[in-house]
Amino acid sequence: MSPTTAGWSRPAPPGRWSFRPSQGLAFSPLATSTDQGKNWTAGVLGTALADVPDALAAGPTGPDLALLRDGDIDQSGPGGSWSKLTSVSALAASAGGRECGLGGVDAVSFEMNGVKVVAGSCARPGVAGVFTDTNGTWRLDGPSVPGGGQVRVLRLTGTTALLGAGSSVYAAWLNGSSWTVSAALAGSPVASGFGANGSAWVLFGDGHGAVIGAPGGGWQQLPAAPTGTAALALGGTGTEALAVANTLLTIWRLDGGTWTKAQTIKVPIVFGSSS
């Protein structure tokens, strides 16, 4: 089983981590924390999550959202139950879906006020397929992206999105009812994610990456990441690279333009098991 890279949909609790099915499993195991990761409770989603990073989103006060492999979007209920909220076909048939030519859904999230958000790819050039829910009606609410190409929603969390258009990537931030879109960054990332206060990062196949801070800021190119880097972390200690080699996790910290080894953790993994 492989964990999604976006089990944490918000920087504050509750947090939820999900595992995509593998090895013949037809369900998705879940883990939930209400104390910022100190303690975890096991759960289960009785069907398969979609194979995208932001297939699961933890609501700030209400239900969680799950994007399923079959294109349905479910929401959690009492006692660990789940029920269908909407589907890709229903969104595509909506007024907003027809307007943008929705071709698929790639992420679920929540705005800071708890509004449900579903995002996908539109056939209409220059339009990002971000949909918000208002009393059961889904409204196209995505930003326009310069360049005229078709837009892909690469990542989505809260009011921050990473968008791909052609051979470039953009960051976008929602403030009230309007979006701010960054300048283009050339390349197609192989990994990406978010930090605090609207910051975001991307990694490219050649090992280089870039970070962007507050809305309206610019991309900062990073030196080539250490071998094995799978993800970056943006926090109070600066930019860190998480590199994996078999059962060893090495954390590197960017200091004065140079990656310095900060910590090494040996992770106990029982190979050949299903957990």
mmCIF file of N, CA, C and O in Angstrom, residues 71-74 83-88 90-91 118 138:
data_model
loop_
_atom_site.group_PDB
_atom_site.id
_atom_site.type_symbol
_atom_site.label_atom_id
_atom_site.label_comp_id
_atom_site.label_asym_id
_atom_site.label_seq_id
_atom_site.Cartn_x
_atom_site.Cartn_y
_atom_site.Cartn_z
ATOM 1 N N GLY A 71 -14.406 7.868 -10.175
ATOM 2 C CA GLY A 71 -14.841 9.219 -10.513
ATOM 3 C C GLY A 71 -15.871 9.804 -9.587
ATOM 4 O O GLY A 71 -16.237 10.978 -9.731
ATOM 5 N N ASP A 72 -16.362 9.043 -8.614
ATOM 6 C CA ASP A 72 -17.275 9.599 -7.618
ATOM 7 C C ASP A 72 -16.503 10.403 -6.586
ATOM 8 O O ASP A 72 -15.322 10.144 -6.328
ATOM 9 N N ILE A 73 -17.187 11.387 -5.969
ATOM 10 C CA ILE A 73 -16.645 12.124 -4.831
ATOM 11 C C ILE A 73 -17.553 11.838 -3.649
ATOM 12 O O ILE A 73 -18.749 12.142 -3.689
ATOM 13 N N ASP A 74 -17.011 11.218 -2.617
ATOM 14 C CA ASP A 74 -17.769 10.858 -1.424
ATOM 15 C C ASP A 74 -17.442 11.807 -0.286
ATOM 16 O O ASP A 74 -16.373 12.432 -0.258
ATOM 17 N N SER A 83 -20.790 8.587 2.014
ATOM 18 C CA SER A 83 -21.890 8.642 1.050
ATOM 19 C C SER A 83 -21.476 9.486 -0.143
ATOM 20 O O SER A 83 -20.585 10.335 -0.047
ATOM 21 N N LYS A 84 -22.129 9.257 -1.262
ATOM 22 C CA LYS A 84 -21.781 9.956 -2.491
ATOM 23 C C LYS A 84 -22.218 11.410 -2.423
ATOM 24 O O LYS A 84 -23.361 11.719 -2.101
ATOM 25 N N LEU A 85 -21.298 12.317 -2.755
ATOM 26 C CA LEU A 85 -21.591 13.746 -2.810
ATOM 27 C C LEU A 85 -21.906 14.167 -4.244
ATOM 28 O O LEU A 85 -22.916 14.806 -4.512
ATOM 29 N N THR A 86 -21.042 13.815 -5.165
ATOM 30 C CA THR A 86 -21.244 14.104 -6.581
ATOM 31 C C THR A 86 -20.328 13.187 -7.376
ATOM 32 O O THR A 86 -19.721 12.269 -6.825
ATOM 33 N N SER A 87 -20.217 13.416 -8.660
ATOM 34 C CA SER A 87 -19.378 12.581 -9.515
ATOM 35 C C SER A 87 -18.807 13.424 -10.644
ATOM 36 O O SER A 87 -19.260 14.548 -10.904
ATOM 37 N N VAL A 88 -17.806 12.884 -11.323
ATOM 38 C CA VAL A 88 -17.224 13.579 -12.459
ATOM 39 C C VAL A 88 -18.285 13.833 -13.526
ATOM 40 O O VAL A 88 -18.368 14.929 -14.095
ATOM 41 N N ALA A 90 -21.538 14.120 -13.195
ATOM 42 C CA ALA A 90 -22.489 15.146 -12.763
ATOM 43 C C ALA A 90 -21.878 16.534 -12.854
ATOM 44 O O ALA A 90 -22.536 17.495 -13.283
ATOM 45 N N LEU A 91 -20.612 16.670 -12.460
ATOM 46 C CA LEU A 91 -19.943 17.963 -12.567
ATOM 47 C C LEU A 91 -19.791 18.374 -14.022
ATOM 48 O O LEU A 91 -19.978 19.543 -14.371
ATOM 49 N N VAL A 118 -13.809 21.049 -5.551
ATOM 50 C CA VAL A 118 -13.407 19.951 -6.424
ATOM 51 C C VAL A 118 -12.722 20.562 -7.640
ATOM 52 O O VAL A 118 -13.187 21.566 -8.172
ATOM 53 N N TRP A 138 -22.802 23.311 -7.839
ATOM 54 C CA TRP A 138 -21.373 23.471 -8.080
ATOM 55 C C TRP A 138 -21.138 24.586 -9.096
ATOM 56 O O TRP A 138 -21.702 24.568 -10.179
#
